[in-house]
């Protein structure tokens, strides 16, 4: 009977491999505790779990929670364990001991066989660096007693030669247990590790450990910072079309190692155009390519954003950002037609569609910067615009533009639809029109802390009324809004405001500007309660 060689060097019958593959395919469609229960009920839970891509094994533990996922931690392969440590122990360019304080007790509480295998195959520089940060060694020579003053905890030794001082008291028990495991499994390796900890220069060790950690993560789809930032290069749709016509675009090939991570396809936001398009894709090879590209792009976003810690929510935000800009790019390219969008997905790597979507937000940013400079040059705060224009302009002014979502608790988020881009574009049109209008208003009134509506209405009243009426007690009692409402019926006030703005700005012949002025006037009138208006024109 034909047998199949496994990655670990053993041999299994084809029917066993096929059964494992079928279980794996099902497990990848489950999330969180459902996935854990399915794995633990399996006839071969260790083999099944270790068949998961490193990313999926890691995410499963993060989704469930480290404490609740302890049964799965013991099933980790050395490669899965190394991937977890590479993500969890580092922040930027430095290994964080506080992260180790969380993970070391968890890993040491795992299955003895698993722990032995991890320690045997763990990247030695990671282990050395961790110990270098946690312990100081004292070597006893001859028969003389070893006395060390000023240590917080008593020294301990396993061989009567190397005496270990734990520098962080909270690690005392964990460090002792870790070193006992090392010595029990391989005493010679234990001595070699302690010798290296004593001899290594900290900066050189950290640089070397970081180099190999980055190389491992790059193999898993976590690129260097420069490559991660390259995802955010803007691309014009016409440029993409020319690249396609010139055959400058090549689709990425699938890696030989399978399976690919399944989590990138879990994009449930029905408002995203990309999610709708994804549901229409049935070809298996295309789905595999999309999974690979989405996982890599989510990793690029995480590397570029440099989050404080990696949680399930962090990965969800990265995927949401990727899905949002893909949606904007696809809508722009396909004009909102799902069939056309599928054609773009089939012919073009997703990164180019993302860059088209990101360019749409950058175009808003470029316009917003010119507007922001106008305010800065005159010392006018953005609060002059009032809500929600103030918040919307502030969001799009960010280095990576954000959409101000009044309906969401998060307030600021990435763009998800082309209509949101259009909405912000129209807001900028109105703000630019407002700038044109207020240019004739005395600049002293801009700095009084008023919103533009009060400033314009005051300027209107000053121009339209007799000076003697402006000192009337009704103006002081009712304020500018009450004064206008008491003086004019709404329709008459609208007509007077439009006529006044036409004379001031000379926009009668420009239909687009005229329409924008009408919107500004409606915003002004919305400030006045309907109950305030007089019943007849004043």
XYZ file of N, CA and C in Angstrom, residues 367-521:
465
model
N -6.709 68.528 -0.833
C -7.608 69.688 -0.813
C -7.752 70.230 0.611
N -7.882 69.304 1.562
C -8.077 69.726 2.956
C -6.869 70.508 3.473
N -5.674 70.135 3.021
C -4.478 70.853 3.463
C -4.491 72.304 2.988
N -4.966 72.529 1.754
C -5.056 73.911 1.268
C -6.067 74.707 2.095
N -7.172 74.062 2.425
C -8.176 74.727 3.260
C -7.620 74.991 4.655
N -6.959 73.976 5.228
C -6.377 74.143 6.550
C -5.357 75.263 6.590
N -4.596 75.418 5.498
C -3.597 76.492 5.448
C -4.272 77.864 5.463
N -5.423 77.973 4.799
C -6.169 79.241 4.810
C -6.544 79.613 6.250
N -7.028 78.647 6.997
C -7.390 78.898 8.394
C -6.157 79.243 9.229
N -5.061 78.485 9.009
C -3.844 78.723 9.786
C -3.267 80.104 9.512
N -3.266 80.525 8.249
C -2.701 81.831 7.893
C -3.446 82.980 8.556
N -4.724 82.796 8.826
C -5.540 83.874 9.413
C -5.790 83.678 10.901
N -5.199 82.620 11.443
C -5.373 82.376 12.867
C -6.796 82.019 13.243
N -7.536 81.435 12.302
C -8.933 81.065 12.552
C -8.994 79.601 12.955
N -9.574 79.267 14.111
C -9.656 77.852 14.516
C -10.672 77.099 13.661
N -10.472 75.784 13.544
C -11.414 74.965 12.773
C -12.797 74.960 13.398
N -12.892 75.322 14.672
C -14.197 75.377 15.330
C -15.112 76.415 14.672
N -14.531 77.343 13.890
C -15.311 78.319 13.126
C -16.308 77.617 12.200
N -15.948 76.394 11.751
C -16.809 75.646 10.830
C -18.009 75.025 11.525
N -17.900 74.794 12.823
C -18.980 74.127 13.537
C -19.024 72.636 13.226
N -19.856 71.920 13.975
C -19.993 70.478 13.790
C -21.069 70.207 12.736
N -20.885 69.233 11.825
C -19.806 68.238 11.780
C -18.642 68.596 10.855
N -18.689 69.801 10.228
C -17.611 70.137 9.294
C -16.252 70.174 9.980
N -16.219 70.693 11.200
C -14.951 70.762 11.929
C -14.333 69.372 12.071
N -15.137 68.396 12.522
C -14.636 67.034 12.733
C -14.274 66.360 11.405
N -15.082 66.601 10.374
C -14.808 65.969 9.089
C -13.511 66.489 8.471
N -13.303 67.800 8.553
C -12.063 68.362 8.022
C -10.863 67.876 8.834
N -11.010 67.812 10.164
C -9.915 67.328 11.014
C -9.550 65.890 10.661
N -10.565 65.051 10.371
C -10.297 63.653 10.028
C -9.547 63.517 8.728
N -9.960 64.268 7.717
C -9.336 64.129 6.405
C -7.978 64.815 6.359
N -7.670 65.653 7.352
C -6.352 66.293 7.446
C -5.290 65.374 8.036
N -5.694 64.254 8.608
C -4.725 63.340 9.203
C -3.797 62.768 8.128
N -2.605 62.333 8.564
C -1.608 61.811 7.620
C -2.192 60.695 6.772
N -2.935 59.796 7.415
C -3.722 58.798 6.695
C -5.182 59.188 6.928
N -5.805 59.801 5.924
C -7.128 60.412 6.115
C -8.153 59.442 6.693
N -9.003 59.974 7.574
C -10.048 59.181 8.214
C -11.406 59.831 7.989
N -12.420 58.997 8.017
C -13.804 59.448 7.854
C -14.421 59.655 9.230
N -15.049 60.805 9.428
C -15.749 61.076 10.684
C -17.143 60.482 10.602
N -17.384 59.464 11.419
C -18.652 58.738 11.418
C -19.447 59.148 12.646
N -20.457 59.991 12.443
C -21.258 60.488 13.571
C -22.076 59.387 14.227
N -22.329 58.309 13.516
C -23.197 57.245 14.037
C -22.429 56.162 14.774
N -21.097 56.246 14.764
C -20.287 55.177 15.346
C -19.591 55.649 16.618
N -19.407 54.713 17.548
C -18.727 55.041 18.802
C -17.259 55.359 18.566
N -16.663 54.806 17.494
C -15.250 55.026 17.239
C -14.981 56.393 16.608
N -16.009 57.103 16.152
C -15.918 58.446 15.587
C -15.106 58.488 14.292
N -13.811 58.218 14.381
C -12.955 58.269 13.197
C -12.577 56.854 12.752
N -12.684 56.619 11.467
C -12.323 55.318 10.907
C -11.909 55.504 9.450
N -11.408 54.403 8.846
C -11.044 54.462 7.442
C -12.307 54.548 6.570
N -12.122 55.049 5.369
C -13.226 55.098 4.413
C -13.597 53.672 3.985
N -14.896 53.445 3.789
C -15.370 52.118 3.414
C -16.164 52.107 2.116
N -16.638 53.249 1.684
C -17.443 53.296 0.465
C -17.062 54.524 -0.355
N -17.327 54.444 -1.645
C -17.074 55.583 -2.520
C -18.026 56.725 -2.196
N -19.217 56.412 -1.688
C -20.167 57.473 -1.322
C -19.623 58.310 -0.167
N -18.841 57.692 0.738
C -18.225 58.463 1.820
C -17.178 59.422 1.262
N -16.440 58.969 0.268
C -15.489 59.859 -0.407
C -16.250 61.021 -1.045
N -17.360 60.701 -1.733
C -18.166 61.734 -2.374
C -18.751 62.712 -1.379
N -19.195 62.188 -0.231
C -19.761 63.044 0.807
C -18.724 64.040 1.320
N -17.508 63.563 1.572
C -16.440 64.457 2.036
C -16.029 65.443 0.951
N -16.034 64.984 -0.299
C -15.687 65.888 -1.409
C -16.689 67.046 -1.464
N -17.962 66.724 -1.259
C -18.983 67.771 -1.289
C -18.842 68.706 -0.085
N -18.474 68.154 1.064
C -18.232 69.001 2.235
C -17.114 69.997 1.951
N -16.056 69.532 1.296
C -14.946 70.430 0.977
C -15.378 71.487 -0.034
N -16.252 71.100 -0.971
C -16.803 72.096 -1.909
C -17.506 73.209 -1.141
N -18.324 72.832 -0.167
C -19.088 73.814 0.591
C -18.184 74.670 1.478
N -17.142 74.033 2.053
C -16.218 74.795 2.901
C -15.429 75.798 2.051
N -15.009 75.388 0.851
C -14.298 76.324 -0.037
C -15.212 77.473 -0.462
N -16.486 77.172 -0.687
C -17.442 78.233 -1.016
C -17.613 79.176 0.176
N -17.675 78.587 1.371
C -17.787 79.397 2.584
C -16.586 80.328 2.723
N -15.383 79.824 2.438
C -14.189 80.655 2.519
C -14.303 81.852 1.577
N -14.816 81.586 0.388
C -15.011 82.671 -0.586
C -15.990 83.708 -0.043
N -17.037 83.227 0.640
C -18.065 84.126 1.166
C -17.529 84.966 2.314
N -16.833 84.319 3.272
C -16.421 85.059 4.474
C -15.223 85.960 4.219
N -14.634 85.864 3.029
C -13.471 86.698 2.734
C -13.805 88.183 2.805
N -15.096 88.541 2.617
C -15.459 89.960 2.674
C -15.926 90.375 4.071
N -15.974 89.441 5.006
C -16.406 89.753 6.367
C -15.200 90.204 7.177
N -15.407 91.150 8.053
C -14.316 91.655 8.886
C -13.643 90.511 9.633
N -12.324 90.455 9.515
C -11.587 89.335 10.116
C -11.666 89.332 11.630
N -11.975 90.488 12.246
C -12.064 90.518 13.711
C -13.174 89.609 14.219
N -14.234 89.436 13.419
C -15.354 88.608 13.857
C -15.030 87.119 13.791
N -13.998 86.746 13.023
C -13.624 85.327 12.937
C -13.025 84.832 14.251
N -12.378 85.725 14.965
C -11.628 85.302 16.155
C -12.421 85.473 17.441
N -13.723 85.757 17.328
C -14.539 85.960 18.521
C -15.107 84.657 19.068
N -14.743 83.513 18.425
C -15.232 82.220 18.899
C -16.583 81.840 18.345
N -17.106 82.622 17.364
C -18.405 82.309 16.780
C -18.263 81.309 15.649
N -19.337 80.572 15.412
C -19.423 79.714 14.239
C -19.725 80.589 13.025
N -19.406 80.106 11.843
C -19.562 80.896 10.617
C -20.997 81.380 10.412
N -21.974 80.623 10.906
C -23.368 81.000 10.688
C -23.692 82.311 11.402
N -23.231 82.443 12.649
C -23.481 83.681 13.393
C -22.741 84.845 12.739
N -21.529 84.586 12.290
C -20.720 85.644 11.686
C -21.383 86.161 10.413
N -21.845 85.248 9.552
C -22.470 85.670 8.297
C -23.791 86.399 8.543
N -24.603 85.884 9.459
C -25.872 86.546 9.733
C -25.658 87.951 10.283
N -24.648 88.107 11.139
C -24.360 89.438 11.672
C -23.920 90.374 10.545
N -23.054 89.869 9.657
C -22.603 90.705 8.538
C -23.777 91.076 7.634
N -24.683 90.128 7.443
C -25.873 90.376 6.623
C -26.735 91.469 7.250
N -26.996 91.368 8.545
C -27.830 92.353 9.230
C -27.181 93.728 9.190
N -25.881 93.776 9.388
C -25.170 95.056 9.370
C -25.262 95.725 8.004
N -25.258 94.898 6.936
C -25.350 95.454 5.587
C -26.773 95.844 5.204
N -27.751 95.095 5.690
C -29.124 95.248 5.226
C -29.974 96.191 6.082
N -29.572 96.453 7.320
C -30.405 97.231 8.223
C -29.836 98.625 8.437
N -30.721 99.540 8.866
C -30.289 100.869 9.248
C -29.436 100.769 10.511
N -28.324 101.501 10.584
C -27.461 101.437 11.772
C -28.211 101.661 13.077
N -29.238 102.516 13.019
C -29.969 102.814 14.263
C -30.686 101.591 14.810
N -31.094 100.671 13.926
C -31.803 99.468 14.363
C -30.881 98.444 15.018
N -29.596 98.549 14.707
C -28.658 97.549 15.236
C -28.439 97.683 16.731
N -28.775 98.873 17.264
C -28.619 99.076 18.707
C -29.933 98.851 19.434
N -30.966 98.478 18.664
C -32.267 98.232 19.268
C -32.170 97.137 20.328
N -32.938 97.282 21.367
C -32.868 96.323 22.477
C -33.239 94.916 22.040
N -34.036 94.820 20.966
C -34.443 93.483 20.515
C -33.247 92.664 20.036
N -32.233 93.324 19.484
C -31.053 92.606 19.014
C -30.304 92.004 20.193
N -30.176 92.776 21.260
C -29.463 92.279 22.439
C -30.265 91.189 23.139
N -31.611 91.356 23.159
C -32.445 90.405 23.884
C -32.578 89.072 23.151
N -32.786 89.147 21.853
C -33.083 87.943 21.091
C -31.855 87.318 20.444
N -30.776 88.055 20.317
C -29.619 87.544 19.604
C -29.833 87.669 18.106
N -28.796 87.356 17.339
C -28.871 87.569 15.903
C -29.886 86.641 15.239
N -30.026 85.410 15.745
C -30.982 84.469 15.160
C -32.409 84.925 15.414
N -32.680 85.303 16.637
C -34.018 85.765 16.968
C -34.377 87.048 16.247
N -33.375 87.917 16.079
C -33.615 89.183 15.390
C -34.035 88.927 13.940
N -33.303 88.048 13.246
C -33.623 87.752 11.839
C -35.002 87.103 11.718
N -35.302 86.174 12.627
C -36.589 85.473 12.564
C -37.740 86.421 12.821
N -37.528 87.375 13.735
C -38.595 88.318 14.059
C -38.777 89.354 12.956
N -37.741 89.570 12.188
C -37.782 90.623 11.171
C -38.357 90.139 9.845
N -38.062 88.853 9.469
C -38.449 88.368 8.147
C -39.122 86.991 8.224
N -40.056 86.789 7.329
C -40.612 85.448 7.111
C -39.536 84.619 6.419
N -39.567 83.282 6.605
C -38.468 82.426 6.155
C -38.181 82.581 4.664
N -39.222 82.568 3.836
C -39.009 82.681 2.396
C -38.371 84.010 2.031
N -38.821 85.071 2.668
C -38.262 86.395 2.386
C -36.805 86.476 2.843
N -36.529 85.873 3.996
C -35.153 85.887 4.496
C -34.236 85.111 3.560
N -34.731 83.955 3.051
C -33.926 83.173 2.098
C -33.590 84.017 0.861
N -34.613 84.721 0.344
C -34.418 85.532 -0.865
C -33.439 86.670 -0.611
N -33.574 87.314 0.535
C -32.674 88.418 0.869
C -31.229 87.934 1.034
N -31.059 86.777 1.696
C -29.701 86.244 1.907
C -29.050 85.887 0.572
N -29.800 85.235 -0.326
C -29.239 84.872 -1.622
C -28.867 86.107 -2.435
N -29.722 87.118 -2.405
C -29.438 88.348 -3.133
C -28.196 89.037 -2.576
N -28.100 89.037 -1.273
C -26.941 89.662 -0.601
C -25.653 88.927 -0.966
N -25.680 87.578 -0.906
C -24.483 86.795 -1.239
C -24.102 86.946 -2.710
N -25.101 87.061 -3.578
C -24.822 87.247 -5.003
C -24.053 88.546 -5.217
N -24.532 89.626 -4.582
C -23.854 90.917 -4.743
C -22.438 90.864 -4.192
N -22.252 90.185 -3.058
C -20.952 90.166 -2.403
C -19.935 89.300 -3.145
N -20.391 88.189 -3.717
C -19.448 87.218 -4.302
C -19.442 87.220 -5.814
N -20.446 87.818 -6.438
C -20.498 87.844 -7.892
C -20.603 86.465 -8.499
N -21.479 85.626 -7.966
C -21.576 84.224 -8.403
C -22.843 83.930 -9.199
N -23.550 84.963 -9.641
C -24.840 84.731 -10.304
C -24.698 83.893 -11.569
N -23.580 84.023 -12.282
C -23.405 83.310 -13.553
C -22.832 81.908 -13.388
N -22.408 81.541 -12.184
C -21.799 80.233 -11.932
C -22.831 79.340 -11.251
N -23.415 78.426 -12.023
C -24.500 77.604 -11.493
C -24.053 76.716 -10.340
N -22.828 76.141 -10.456
C -22.339 75.263 -9.383
C -22.173 76.035 -8.082
N -21.549 77.217 -8.170
C -21.364 78.022 -6.968
C -22.714 78.508 -6.426
N -23.619 78.835 -7.336
C -24.948 79.276 -6.911
C -25.641 78.170 -6.106
N -25.530 76.928 -6.584
C -26.142 75.806 -5.868
C -25.508 75.625 -4.495
N -24.194 75.796 -4.416
C -23.506 75.663 -3.119
C -23.910 76.791 -2.174
N -24.098 78.010 -2.718
C -24.557 79.121 -1.884
C -25.947 78.836 -1.330
N -26.794 78.233 -2.158
C -28.137 77.875 -1.685
C -28.063 76.899 -0.512
N -27.108 75.970 -0.571
C -26.942 75.014 0.535
C -26.476 75.741 1.799
N -25.575 76.708 1.634
C -25.122 77.476 2.795
C -26.277 78.257 3.406
N -27.104 78.843 2.551
C -28.247 79.603 3.055
C -29.210 78.689 3.808
